[in-house]
Each structure stands twice: as structure tokens, then as C-alpha cells.
mmCIF file of C-alpha atoms in Angstrom:
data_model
loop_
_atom_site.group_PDB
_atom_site.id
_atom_site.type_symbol
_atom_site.label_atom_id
_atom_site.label_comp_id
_atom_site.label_asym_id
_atom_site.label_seq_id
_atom_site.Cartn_x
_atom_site.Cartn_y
_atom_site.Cartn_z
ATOM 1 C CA UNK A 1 -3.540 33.157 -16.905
ATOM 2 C CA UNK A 2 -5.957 29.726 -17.431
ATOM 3 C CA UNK A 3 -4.566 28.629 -13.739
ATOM 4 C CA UNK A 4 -5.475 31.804 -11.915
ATOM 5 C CA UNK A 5 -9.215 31.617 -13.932
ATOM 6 C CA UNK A 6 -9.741 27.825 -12.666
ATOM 7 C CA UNK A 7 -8.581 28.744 -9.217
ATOM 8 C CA UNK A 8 -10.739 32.012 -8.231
ATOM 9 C CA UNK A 9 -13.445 29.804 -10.166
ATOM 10 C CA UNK A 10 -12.988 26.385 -7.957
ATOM 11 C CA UNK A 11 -12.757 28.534 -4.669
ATOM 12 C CA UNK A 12 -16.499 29.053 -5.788
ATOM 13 C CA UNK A 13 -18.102 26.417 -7.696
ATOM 14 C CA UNK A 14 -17.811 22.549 -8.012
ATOM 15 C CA UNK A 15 -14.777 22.483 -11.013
ATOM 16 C CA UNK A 16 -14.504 18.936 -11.167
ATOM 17 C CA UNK A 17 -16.766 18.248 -13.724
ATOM 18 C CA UNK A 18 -14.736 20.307 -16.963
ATOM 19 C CA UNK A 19 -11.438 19.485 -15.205
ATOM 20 C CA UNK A 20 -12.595 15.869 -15.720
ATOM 21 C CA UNK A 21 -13.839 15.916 -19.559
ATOM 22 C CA UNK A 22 -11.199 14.807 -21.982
ATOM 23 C CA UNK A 23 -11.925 15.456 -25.763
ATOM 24 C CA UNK A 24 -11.983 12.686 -28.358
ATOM 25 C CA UNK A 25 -10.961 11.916 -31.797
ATOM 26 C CA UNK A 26 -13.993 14.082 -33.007
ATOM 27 C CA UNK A 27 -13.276 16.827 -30.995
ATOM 28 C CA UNK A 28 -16.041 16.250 -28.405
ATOM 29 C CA UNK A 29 -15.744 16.367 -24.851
ATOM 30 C CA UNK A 30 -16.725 13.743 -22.856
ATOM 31 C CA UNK A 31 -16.265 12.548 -19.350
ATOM 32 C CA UNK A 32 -14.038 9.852 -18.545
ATOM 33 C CA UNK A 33 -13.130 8.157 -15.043
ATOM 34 C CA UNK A 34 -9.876 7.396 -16.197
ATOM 35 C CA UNK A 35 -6.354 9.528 -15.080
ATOM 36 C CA UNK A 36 -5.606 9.974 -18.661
ATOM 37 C CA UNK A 37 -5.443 13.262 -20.932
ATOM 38 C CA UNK A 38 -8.060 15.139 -18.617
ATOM 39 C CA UNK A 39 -7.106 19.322 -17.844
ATOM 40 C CA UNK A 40 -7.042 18.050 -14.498
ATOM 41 C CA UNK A 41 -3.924 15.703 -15.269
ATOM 42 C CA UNK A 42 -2.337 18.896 -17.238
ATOM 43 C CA UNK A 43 -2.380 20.941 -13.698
ATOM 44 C CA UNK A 44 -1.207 18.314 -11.667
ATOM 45 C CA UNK A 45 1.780 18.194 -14.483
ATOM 46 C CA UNK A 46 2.265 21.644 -13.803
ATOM 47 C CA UNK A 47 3.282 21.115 -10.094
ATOM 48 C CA UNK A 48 6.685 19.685 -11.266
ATOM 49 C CA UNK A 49 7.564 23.074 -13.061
ATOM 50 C CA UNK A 50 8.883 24.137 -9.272
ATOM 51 C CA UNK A 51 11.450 21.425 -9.660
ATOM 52 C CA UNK A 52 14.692 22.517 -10.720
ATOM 53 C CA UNK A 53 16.091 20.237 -13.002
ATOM 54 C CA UNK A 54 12.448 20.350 -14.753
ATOM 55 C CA UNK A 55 12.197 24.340 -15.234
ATOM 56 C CA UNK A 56 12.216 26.010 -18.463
ATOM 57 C CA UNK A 57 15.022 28.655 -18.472
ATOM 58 C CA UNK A 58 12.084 31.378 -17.510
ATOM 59 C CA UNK A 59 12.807 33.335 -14.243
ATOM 60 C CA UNK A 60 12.553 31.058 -11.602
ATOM 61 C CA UNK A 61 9.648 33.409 -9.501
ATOM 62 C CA UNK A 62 7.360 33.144 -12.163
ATOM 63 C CA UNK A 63 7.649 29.130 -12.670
ATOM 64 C CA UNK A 64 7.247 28.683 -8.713
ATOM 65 C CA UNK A 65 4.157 30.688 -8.842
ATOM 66 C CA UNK A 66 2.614 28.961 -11.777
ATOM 67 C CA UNK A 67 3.482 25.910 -9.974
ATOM 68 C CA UNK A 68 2.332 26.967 -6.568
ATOM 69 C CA UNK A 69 -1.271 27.809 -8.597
ATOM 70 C CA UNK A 70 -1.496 24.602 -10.309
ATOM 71 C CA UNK A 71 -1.178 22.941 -6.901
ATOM 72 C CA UNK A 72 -3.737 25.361 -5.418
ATOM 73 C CA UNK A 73 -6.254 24.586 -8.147
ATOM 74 C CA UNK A 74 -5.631 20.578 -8.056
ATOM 75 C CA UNK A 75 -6.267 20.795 -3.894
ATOM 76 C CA UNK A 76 -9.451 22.441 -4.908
ATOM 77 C CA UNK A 77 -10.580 19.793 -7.149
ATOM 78 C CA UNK A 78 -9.804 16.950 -4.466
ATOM 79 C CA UNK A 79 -11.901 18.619 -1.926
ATOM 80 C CA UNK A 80 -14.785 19.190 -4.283
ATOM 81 C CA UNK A 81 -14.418 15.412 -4.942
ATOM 82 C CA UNK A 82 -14.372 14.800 -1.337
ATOM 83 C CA UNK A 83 -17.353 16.642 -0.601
ATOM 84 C CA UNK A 84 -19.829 15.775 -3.433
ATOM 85 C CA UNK A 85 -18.589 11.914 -2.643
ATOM 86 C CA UNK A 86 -19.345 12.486 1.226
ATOM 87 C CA UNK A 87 -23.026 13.893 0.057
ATOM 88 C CA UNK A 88 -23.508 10.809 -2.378
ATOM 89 C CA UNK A 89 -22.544 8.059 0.627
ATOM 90 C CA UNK A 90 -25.335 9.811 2.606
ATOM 91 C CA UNK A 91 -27.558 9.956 0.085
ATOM 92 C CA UNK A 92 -30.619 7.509 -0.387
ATOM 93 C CA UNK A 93 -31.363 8.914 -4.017
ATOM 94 C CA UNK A 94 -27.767 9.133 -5.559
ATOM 95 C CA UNK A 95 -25.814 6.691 -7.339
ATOM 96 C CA UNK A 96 -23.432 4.892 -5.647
ATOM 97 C CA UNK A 97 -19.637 5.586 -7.291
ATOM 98 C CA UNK A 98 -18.211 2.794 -8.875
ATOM 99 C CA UNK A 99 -14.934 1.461 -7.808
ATOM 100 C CA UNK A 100 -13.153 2.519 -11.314
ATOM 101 C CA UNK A 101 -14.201 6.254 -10.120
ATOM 102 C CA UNK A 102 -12.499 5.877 -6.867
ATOM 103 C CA UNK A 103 -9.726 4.150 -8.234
ATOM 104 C CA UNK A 104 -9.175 6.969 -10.632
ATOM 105 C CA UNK A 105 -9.315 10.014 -7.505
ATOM 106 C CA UNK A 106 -7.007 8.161 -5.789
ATOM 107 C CA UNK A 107 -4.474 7.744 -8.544
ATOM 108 C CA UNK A 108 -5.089 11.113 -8.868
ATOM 109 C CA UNK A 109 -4.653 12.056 -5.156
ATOM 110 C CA UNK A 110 -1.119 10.133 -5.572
ATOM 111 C CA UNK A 111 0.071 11.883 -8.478
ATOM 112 C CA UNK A 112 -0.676 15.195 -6.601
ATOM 113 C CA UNK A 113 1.736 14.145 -3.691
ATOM 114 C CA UNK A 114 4.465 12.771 -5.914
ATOM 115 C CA UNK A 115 4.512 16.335 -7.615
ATOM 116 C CA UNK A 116 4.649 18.340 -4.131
ATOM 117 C CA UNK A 117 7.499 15.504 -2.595
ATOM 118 C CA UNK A 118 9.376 16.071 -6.069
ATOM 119 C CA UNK A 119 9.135 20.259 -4.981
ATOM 120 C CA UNK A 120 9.905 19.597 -1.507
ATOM 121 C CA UNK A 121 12.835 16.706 -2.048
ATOM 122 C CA UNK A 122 14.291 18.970 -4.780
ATOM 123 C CA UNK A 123 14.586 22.340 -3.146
ATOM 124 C CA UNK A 124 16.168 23.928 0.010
ATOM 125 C CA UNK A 125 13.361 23.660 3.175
ATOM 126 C CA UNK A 126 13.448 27.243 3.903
ATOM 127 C CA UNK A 127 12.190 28.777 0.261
ATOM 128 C CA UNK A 128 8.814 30.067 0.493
ATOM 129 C CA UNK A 129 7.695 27.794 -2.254
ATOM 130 C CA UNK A 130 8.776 24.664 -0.190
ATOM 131 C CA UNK A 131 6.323 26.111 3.245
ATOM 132 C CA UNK A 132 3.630 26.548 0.258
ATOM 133 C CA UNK A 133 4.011 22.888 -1.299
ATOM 134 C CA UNK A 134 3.911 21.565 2.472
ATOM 135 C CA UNK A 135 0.411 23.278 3.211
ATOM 136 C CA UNK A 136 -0.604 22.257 -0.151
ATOM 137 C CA UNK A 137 0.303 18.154 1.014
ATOM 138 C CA UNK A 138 -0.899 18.535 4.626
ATOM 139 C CA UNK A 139 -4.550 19.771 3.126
ATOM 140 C CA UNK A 140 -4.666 16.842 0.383
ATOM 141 C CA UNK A 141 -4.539 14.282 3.240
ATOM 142 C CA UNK A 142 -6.447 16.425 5.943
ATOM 143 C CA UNK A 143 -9.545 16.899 3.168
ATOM 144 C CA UNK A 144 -10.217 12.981 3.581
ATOM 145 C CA UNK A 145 -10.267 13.252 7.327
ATOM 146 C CA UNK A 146 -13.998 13.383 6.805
ATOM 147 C CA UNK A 147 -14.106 10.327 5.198
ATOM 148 C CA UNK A 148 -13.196 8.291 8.576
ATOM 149 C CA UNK A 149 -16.177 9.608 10.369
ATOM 150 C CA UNK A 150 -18.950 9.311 7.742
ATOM 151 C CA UNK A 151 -22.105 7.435 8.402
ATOM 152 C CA UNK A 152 -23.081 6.062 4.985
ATOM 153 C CA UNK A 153 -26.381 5.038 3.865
ATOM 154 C CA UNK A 154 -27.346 1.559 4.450
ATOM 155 C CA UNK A 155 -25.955 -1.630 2.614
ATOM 156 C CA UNK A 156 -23.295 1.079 1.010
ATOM 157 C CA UNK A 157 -19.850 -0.381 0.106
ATOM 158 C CA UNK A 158 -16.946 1.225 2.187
ATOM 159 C CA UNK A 159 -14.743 0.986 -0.762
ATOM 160 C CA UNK A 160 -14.556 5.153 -0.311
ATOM 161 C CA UNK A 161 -12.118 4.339 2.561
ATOM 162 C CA UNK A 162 -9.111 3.531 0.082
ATOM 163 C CA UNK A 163 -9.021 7.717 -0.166
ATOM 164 C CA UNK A 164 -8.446 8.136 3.840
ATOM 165 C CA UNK A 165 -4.116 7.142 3.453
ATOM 166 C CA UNK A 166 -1.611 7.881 5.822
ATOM 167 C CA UNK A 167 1.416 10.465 5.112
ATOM 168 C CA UNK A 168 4.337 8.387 3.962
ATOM 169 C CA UNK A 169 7.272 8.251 6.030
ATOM 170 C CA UNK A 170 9.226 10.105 3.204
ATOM 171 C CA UNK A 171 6.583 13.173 2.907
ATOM 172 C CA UNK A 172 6.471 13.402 6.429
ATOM 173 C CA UNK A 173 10.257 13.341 6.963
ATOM 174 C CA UNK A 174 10.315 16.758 3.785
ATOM 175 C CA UNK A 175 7.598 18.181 5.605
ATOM 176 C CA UNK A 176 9.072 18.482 8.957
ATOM 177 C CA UNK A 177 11.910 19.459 7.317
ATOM 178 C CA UNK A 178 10.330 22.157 6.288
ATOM 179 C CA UNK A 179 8.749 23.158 9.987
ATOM 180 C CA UNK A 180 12.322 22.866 11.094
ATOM 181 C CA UNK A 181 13.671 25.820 8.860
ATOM 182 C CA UNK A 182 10.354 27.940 9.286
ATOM 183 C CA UNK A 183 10.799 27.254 12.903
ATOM 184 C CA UNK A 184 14.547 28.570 12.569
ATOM 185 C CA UNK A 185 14.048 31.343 10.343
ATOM 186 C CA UNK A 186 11.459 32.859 12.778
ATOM 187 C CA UNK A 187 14.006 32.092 15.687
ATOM 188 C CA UNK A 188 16.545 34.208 13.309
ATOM 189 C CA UNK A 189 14.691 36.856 12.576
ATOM 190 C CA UNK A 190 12.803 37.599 15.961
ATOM 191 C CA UNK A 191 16.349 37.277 18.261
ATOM 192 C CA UNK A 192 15.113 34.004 19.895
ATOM 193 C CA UNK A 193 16.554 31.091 20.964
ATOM 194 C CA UNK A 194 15.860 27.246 19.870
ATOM 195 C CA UNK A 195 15.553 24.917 22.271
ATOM 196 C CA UNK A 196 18.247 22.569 20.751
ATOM 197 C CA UNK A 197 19.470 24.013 17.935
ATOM 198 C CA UNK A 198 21.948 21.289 17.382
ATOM 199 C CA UNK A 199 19.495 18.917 15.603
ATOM 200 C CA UNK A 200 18.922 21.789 13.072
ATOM 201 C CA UNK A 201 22.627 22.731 12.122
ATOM 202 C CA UNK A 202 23.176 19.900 9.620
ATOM 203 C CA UNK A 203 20.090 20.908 7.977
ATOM 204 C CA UNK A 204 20.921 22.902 4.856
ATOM 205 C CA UNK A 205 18.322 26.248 5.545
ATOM 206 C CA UNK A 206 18.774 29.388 4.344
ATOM 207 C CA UNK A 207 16.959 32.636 4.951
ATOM 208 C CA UNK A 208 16.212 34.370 1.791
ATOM 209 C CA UNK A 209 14.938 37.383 3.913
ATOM 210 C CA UNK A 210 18.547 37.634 5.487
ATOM 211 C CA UNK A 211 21.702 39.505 3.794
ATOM 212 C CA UNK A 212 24.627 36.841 4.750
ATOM 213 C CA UNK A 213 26.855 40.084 4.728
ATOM 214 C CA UNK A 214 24.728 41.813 6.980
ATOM 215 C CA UNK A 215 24.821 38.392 9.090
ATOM 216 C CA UNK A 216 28.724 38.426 8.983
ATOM 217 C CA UNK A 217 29.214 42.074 10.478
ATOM 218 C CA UNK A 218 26.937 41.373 12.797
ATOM 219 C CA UNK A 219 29.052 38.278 13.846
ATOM 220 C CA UNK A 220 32.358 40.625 13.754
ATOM 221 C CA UNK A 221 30.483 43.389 15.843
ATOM 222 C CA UNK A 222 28.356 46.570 15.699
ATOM 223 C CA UNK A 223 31.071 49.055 15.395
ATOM 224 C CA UNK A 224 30.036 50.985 12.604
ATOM 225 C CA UNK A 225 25.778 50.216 12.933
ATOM 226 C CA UNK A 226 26.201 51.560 16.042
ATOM 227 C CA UNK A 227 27.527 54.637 14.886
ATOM 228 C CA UNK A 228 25.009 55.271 12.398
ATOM 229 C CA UNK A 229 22.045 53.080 13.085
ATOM 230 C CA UNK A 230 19.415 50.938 10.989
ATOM 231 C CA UNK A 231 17.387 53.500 9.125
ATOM 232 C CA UNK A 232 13.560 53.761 9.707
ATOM 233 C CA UNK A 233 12.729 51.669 6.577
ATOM 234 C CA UNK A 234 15.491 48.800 7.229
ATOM 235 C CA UNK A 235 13.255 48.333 10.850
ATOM 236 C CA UNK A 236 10.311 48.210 8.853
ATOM 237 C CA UNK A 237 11.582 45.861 6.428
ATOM 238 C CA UNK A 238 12.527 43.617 9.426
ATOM 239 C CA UNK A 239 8.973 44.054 11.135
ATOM 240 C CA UNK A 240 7.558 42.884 8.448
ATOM 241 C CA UNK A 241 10.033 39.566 7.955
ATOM 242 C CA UNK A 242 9.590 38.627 10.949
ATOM 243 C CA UNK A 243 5.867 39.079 11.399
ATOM 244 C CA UNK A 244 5.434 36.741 7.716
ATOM 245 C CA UNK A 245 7.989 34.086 9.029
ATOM 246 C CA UNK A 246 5.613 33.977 12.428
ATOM 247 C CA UNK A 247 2.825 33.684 10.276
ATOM 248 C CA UNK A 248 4.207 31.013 8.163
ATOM 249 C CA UNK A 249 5.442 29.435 10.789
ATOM 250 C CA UNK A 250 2.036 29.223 12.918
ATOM 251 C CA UNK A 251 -0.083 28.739 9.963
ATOM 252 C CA UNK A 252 2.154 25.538 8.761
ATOM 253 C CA UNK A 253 2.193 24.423 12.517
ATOM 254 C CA UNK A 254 -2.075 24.883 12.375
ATOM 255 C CA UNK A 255 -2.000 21.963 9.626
ATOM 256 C CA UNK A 256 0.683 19.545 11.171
ATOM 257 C CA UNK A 257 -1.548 19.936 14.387
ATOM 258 C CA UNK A 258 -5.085 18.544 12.282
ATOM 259 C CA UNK A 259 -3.098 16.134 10.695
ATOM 260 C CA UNK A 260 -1.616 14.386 14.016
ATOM 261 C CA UNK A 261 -4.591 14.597 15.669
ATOM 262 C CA UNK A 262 -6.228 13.494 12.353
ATOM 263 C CA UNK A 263 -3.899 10.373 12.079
ATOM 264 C CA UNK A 264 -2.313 11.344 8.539
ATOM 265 C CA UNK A 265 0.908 12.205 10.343
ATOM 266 C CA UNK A 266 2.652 10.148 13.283
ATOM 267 C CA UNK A 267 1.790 10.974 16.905
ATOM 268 C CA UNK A 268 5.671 10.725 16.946
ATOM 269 C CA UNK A 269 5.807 14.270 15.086
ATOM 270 C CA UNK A 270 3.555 16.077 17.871
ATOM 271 C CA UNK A 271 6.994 15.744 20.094
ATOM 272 C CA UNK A 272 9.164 17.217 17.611
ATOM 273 C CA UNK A 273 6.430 20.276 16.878
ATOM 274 C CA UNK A 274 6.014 20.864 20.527
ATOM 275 C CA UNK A 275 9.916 20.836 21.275
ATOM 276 C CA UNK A 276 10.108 24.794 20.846
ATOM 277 C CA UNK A 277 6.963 25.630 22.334
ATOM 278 C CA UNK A 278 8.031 28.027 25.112
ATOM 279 C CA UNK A 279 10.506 29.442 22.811
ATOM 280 C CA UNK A 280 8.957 30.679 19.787
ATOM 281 C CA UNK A 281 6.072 33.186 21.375
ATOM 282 C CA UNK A 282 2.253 32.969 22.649
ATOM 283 C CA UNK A 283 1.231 32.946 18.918
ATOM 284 C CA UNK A 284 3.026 29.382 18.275
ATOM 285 C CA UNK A 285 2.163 28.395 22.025
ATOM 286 C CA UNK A 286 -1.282 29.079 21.083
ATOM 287 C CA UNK A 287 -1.770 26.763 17.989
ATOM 288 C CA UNK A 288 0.376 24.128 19.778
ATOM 289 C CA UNK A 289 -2.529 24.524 22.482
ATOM 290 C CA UNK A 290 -4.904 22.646 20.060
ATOM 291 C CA UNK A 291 -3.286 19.372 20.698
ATOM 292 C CA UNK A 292 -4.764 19.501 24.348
ATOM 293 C CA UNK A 293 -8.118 20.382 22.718
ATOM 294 C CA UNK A 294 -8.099 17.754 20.793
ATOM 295 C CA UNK A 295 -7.098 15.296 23.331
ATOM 296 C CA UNK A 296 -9.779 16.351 25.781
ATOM 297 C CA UNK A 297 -12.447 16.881 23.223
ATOM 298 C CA UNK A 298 -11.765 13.008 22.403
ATOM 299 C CA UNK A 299 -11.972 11.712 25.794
ATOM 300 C CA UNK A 300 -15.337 13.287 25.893
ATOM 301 C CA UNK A 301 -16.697 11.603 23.471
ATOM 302 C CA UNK A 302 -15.232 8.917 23.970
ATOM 303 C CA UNK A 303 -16.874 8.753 27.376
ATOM 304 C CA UNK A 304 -20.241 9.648 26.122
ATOM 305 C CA UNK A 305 -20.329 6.425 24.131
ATOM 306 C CA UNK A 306 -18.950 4.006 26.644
ATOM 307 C CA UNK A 307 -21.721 5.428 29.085
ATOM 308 C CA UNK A 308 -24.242 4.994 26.218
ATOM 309 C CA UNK A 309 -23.054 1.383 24.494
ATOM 310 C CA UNK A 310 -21.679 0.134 27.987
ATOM 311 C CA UNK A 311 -18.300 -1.750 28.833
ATOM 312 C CA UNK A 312 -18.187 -3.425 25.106
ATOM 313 C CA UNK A 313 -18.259 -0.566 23.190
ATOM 314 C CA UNK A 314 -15.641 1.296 25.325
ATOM 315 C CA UNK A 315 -13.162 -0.922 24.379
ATOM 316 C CA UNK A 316 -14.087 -1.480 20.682
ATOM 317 C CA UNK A 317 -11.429 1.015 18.826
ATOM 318 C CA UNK A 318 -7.625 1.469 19.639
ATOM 319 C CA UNK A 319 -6.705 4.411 20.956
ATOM 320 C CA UNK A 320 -4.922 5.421 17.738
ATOM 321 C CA UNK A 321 -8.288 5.246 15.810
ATOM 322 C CA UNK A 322 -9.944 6.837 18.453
ATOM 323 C CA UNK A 323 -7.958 9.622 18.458
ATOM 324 C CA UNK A 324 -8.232 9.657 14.422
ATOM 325 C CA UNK A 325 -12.054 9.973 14.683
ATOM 326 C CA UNK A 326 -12.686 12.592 17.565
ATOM 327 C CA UNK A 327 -11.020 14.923 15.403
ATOM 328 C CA UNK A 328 -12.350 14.346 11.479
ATOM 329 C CA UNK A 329 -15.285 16.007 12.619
ATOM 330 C CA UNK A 330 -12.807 19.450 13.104
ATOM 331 C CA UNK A 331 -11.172 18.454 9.783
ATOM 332 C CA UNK A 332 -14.364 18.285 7.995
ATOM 333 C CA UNK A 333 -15.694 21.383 8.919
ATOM 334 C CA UNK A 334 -12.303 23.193 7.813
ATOM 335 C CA UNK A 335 -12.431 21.866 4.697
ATOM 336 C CA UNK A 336 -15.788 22.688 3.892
ATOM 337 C CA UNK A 337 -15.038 26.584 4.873
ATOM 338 C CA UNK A 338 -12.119 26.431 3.028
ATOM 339 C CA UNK A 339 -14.195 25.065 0.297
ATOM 340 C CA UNK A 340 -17.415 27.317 0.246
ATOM 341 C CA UNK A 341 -16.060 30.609 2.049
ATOM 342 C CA UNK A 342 -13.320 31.032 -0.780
ATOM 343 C CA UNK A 343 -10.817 32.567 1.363
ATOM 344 C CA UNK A 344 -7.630 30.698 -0.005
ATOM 345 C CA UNK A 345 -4.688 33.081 -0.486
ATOM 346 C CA UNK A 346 -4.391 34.318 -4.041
ATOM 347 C CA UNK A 347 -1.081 34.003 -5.860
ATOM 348 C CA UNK A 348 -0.826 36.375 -8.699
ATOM 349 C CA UNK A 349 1.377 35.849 -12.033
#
């Protein structure tokens, strides 16, 4: 399809500039600043198409995977615009970008996260396409992470800054939603224990790698699987569920982590990620490790500059900000991989 083209092509090369042209009366194309009647404005449309009440009566796989590539291809096109307007800040020769340009990214950045909160707000937390359209909003906001820590060139205007925003409290609230029924399904699948499941029950999560028969016999006893036994490929079917809801799980977990450090999510979240810690295995305990790395890594610098700009400048930022800017540096550099290296995760129609 045109999606899957203009995604293995933006993992590559700088896409923003034919996602941007819009064609005139004439036919020609031309480039426009404006959010209107651009490709760019078609894919972000497409989002919505994971929305139930919005789908065409097409199978429901296929229209979550469409939608799951527009998303995909529109993150792309925000961190190309991120980078090449991180290059131009620093850059004595290039044009500054007008405030109608930045205007228009960030309109567009918003319309991106209204699609993926319309996704997440309109279908149950634990459907793969929900954990997808949660990555997909945790990387919009982490690509601008960069932004906080740029040095730009002298006498530039910071108007740039409008593009480093804070998670509303309404994505943030679908989001960890969503880490609470990844977080359960794992716990499901791998025999372990919550730490308090009780703030979890109400939520409505279901495991579509789970038969709910299965579940109920299990509940009744073992009577007649103990007589005969799982077969060799029902064990390897549940290997393998359990070893994609861990890796779901962790790699979700890896981008709420860079966000709270980052400052686009509440430090209040870091409590709730951390709650099941102990309980969830050494590969969760390990990316819940990078919130001490980040903490330490931020008093470190932050003692390098009070030693260098004396009692003054140790005192300058909150500790909020502070926090915020010891870690864009981390975001930034995962961006840029994610950016040049190519290595997103294909989704094929």
C-alpha cells in the first residue's frame, strides 16, 4: 500500500517535504505552511480508522493496521521536523522558521494526539492496537525532548519552545491505562502475582491471547488436563504469549520511563510504574532501573555546573526543570537512532 511505501521511505530519508506540498487549482504542487489539504493531513486522518464507531465495515485487523501505519508514518514526519528544526536553530547560515511554520507543526503535532486519544479512549486497554497507539503518543512528545536542551544560535527567537508540551492529564490517564492491562496480561500469562491487584479489577482488560473457557476450567480444576496434558504446541503457543506480553510490557514501560524523566509525563506516574517492580521479573526490574540512572546522571551534572557557575547558578532552575533537562540529552539521541538507523517495527497489510 501508499502507507507502507511512505513509511519504509521516512525510516530513511527526510519525507517532510512531499508530505507537505498540497496541489492547486492548476494541478501544481506547491508547498504550503498551512494544516490544510497536505498528504500529511490525509495520514493523520487515517489514525481515526482504528476507532470503532469510524471503521468501514472491512475486517477490523486490516483497518487497525492501516491505522497503526498511518500513525507510524506521521511520528516519522514529526521527528524529521524536529531534527531539521534543531539543525536550523544551530545554524548561523539557515533561515530562521517563521512563527506561521511552527504554528502549523504544532497544530499538526495536536491533531496527531487527538487521533491516538480517540484510539485509546475508544477501545479496550489491553488490544494490541491500544499498547501500539500508546508508544506511538509517548514518542510524539519524547521527540521534542531535544528541544529543551538546545543551544540556539545567537539573537534566535525561542518561539521553537511552543513544540516542547506536556502530556495532558487525559492522555496520560489512557496511557497508563494501558500499562495497567499490559502489566496484567503479563502477570496472567507468566503465573505471577500483582502487587495490588485490586486497583486493576474495575478496569475493563481483556486478554485476547487467553481462551475464557480455558480460563473457566482452570478455575473449576485440572481434572481432565491432568489426565491428558497440554500438548507440545499448546506450551509453545504459551511461550511465545508470554514472552510478546513481556516484551510489550517492558518496551511500553522503556517510553513511560524517558518521558517522566523527560517531564512530558508526571513524576506522579513513576510511583504507579514502579508499584510492580519486584513482581513482574529482572527484565521489567531492569528498565525500571533507568529511573535511578537518570536521577544520578542529573545530580552530576547538576553538580558540575554549580561547581563551575558558583552558588547562583546552583539554584537557578527548579528541580522539576532540572530533572527535565539532564535527561533530553538521552531523549535526543534516541530519537535520532530511531530516526537514521531505521529500525522501527514494520507492520505489514
Amino acid at each position: 500500500s501508499n502507507l507502507l511505501r511512505i513509511l519504509h521511505l521516512s525510516q530513511v530519508s527526510d519525507c517532510t517535504v512531499p508530505l507537505e506540498l498540497i496541489a492547486d487549482s492548476a494541478g501544481e504542487s506547491s508547498s504550503a505552511n498551512s494544516a490544510a489539504a497536505a498528504p500529511i493531513d490525509a495520514i493523520i486522518a487515517v489514525i481515526r480508522h482504528a476507532v470503532p464507531v469510524q471503521s468501514t465495515p472491512s475486517d477490523p485487523m486490516i483497518m487497525d493496521k492501516i491505522a497503526l501505519l498511518a500513525a507510524q508514518s506521521a511520528l516519522f514526519y514529526f521527528q524529521w521536523k524536529v531534527k531539521t528544526l534543531s539543525q536550523t536553530m544551530t545554524s548561523l547560515a539557515a533561515p530562521e522558521p517563521t512563527y506561521e511554520e511552527l504554528e502549523a507543526l504544532a497544530m499538526r503535532r495536536d491533531n496527531i494526539s487527538d487521533a491516538l486519544k480517540d484510539v485509546l479512549g475508544s477501545r479496550k486497554p489491553g488490544e494490541e492496537v491500544c499498547v501500539a497507539a500508546a508508544g506511538h503518543m509517548l514518542d510524539l512528545y519524547a521527540a521534542a525532548l531535544s528541544l529543551r536542551s538546545l543551544k540556539p544560535r545567537p539573537g534566535a527567537s525561542d518561539d521553537y519552545t511552543v513544540l516542547c508540551m506536556e502530556l495532558d492529564t487525559t492522555a496520560e490517564a489512557l496511557i497508563l491505562r494501558v500499562f495497567a492491562a499490559a502489566e496484567k496480561n503479563y502477570a496472567k500469562l507468566s503465573g505471577r502475582k500483582l502487587e495490588d491487584p485490586a486497583e486493576t479489577e474495575g478496569e475493563e482488560v481483556e486478554d485476547p491471547l487467553s481462551d475464557p473457557e480455558s480460563d473457566s476450567e482452570d478455575e473449576d480444576g485440572n481434572t481432565q488436563s491432568q489426565s491428558q496434558g497440554p500438548s507440545q504446541q499448546k506450551r509453545e503457543a504459551k511461550l511465545l504469549a508470554t514472552l510478546l506480553a513481556e516484551e510489550r510490557l517492558c518496551a511500553l514501560t522503556g517510553r513511560l520511563v524517558i518521558a517522566i524523566l523527560g517531564g512530558t509525563v508526571s513524576s506522579d506516574a513513576r510511583k504507579r510504574v514502579e508499584r510492580n517492580k519486584a513482581k513482574l521479573g529482572k527484565n521489567f526490574a531492569a528498565v525500571c532501573e533507568y529511573f535511578e540512572e537518570g536521577r544520578v546522571e542529573g545530580k552530576a551534572k547538576g553538580g558540575k555546573k554549580a561547581k563551575a557557575g558558583g552558588v547562583g547558578r546552583a539554584k537557578a532552575a527548579p528541580k522539576s526543570k532540572k530533572s527535565a533537562k539532564s535527561n533530553a540529552i538521552v531523549a535526543e539521541d534516541e530519537v535520532e537512532d530511531e530516526i537514521e538507523d531505521g529500525e522501527e517495527e514494520e507492520v505489514e497489510v
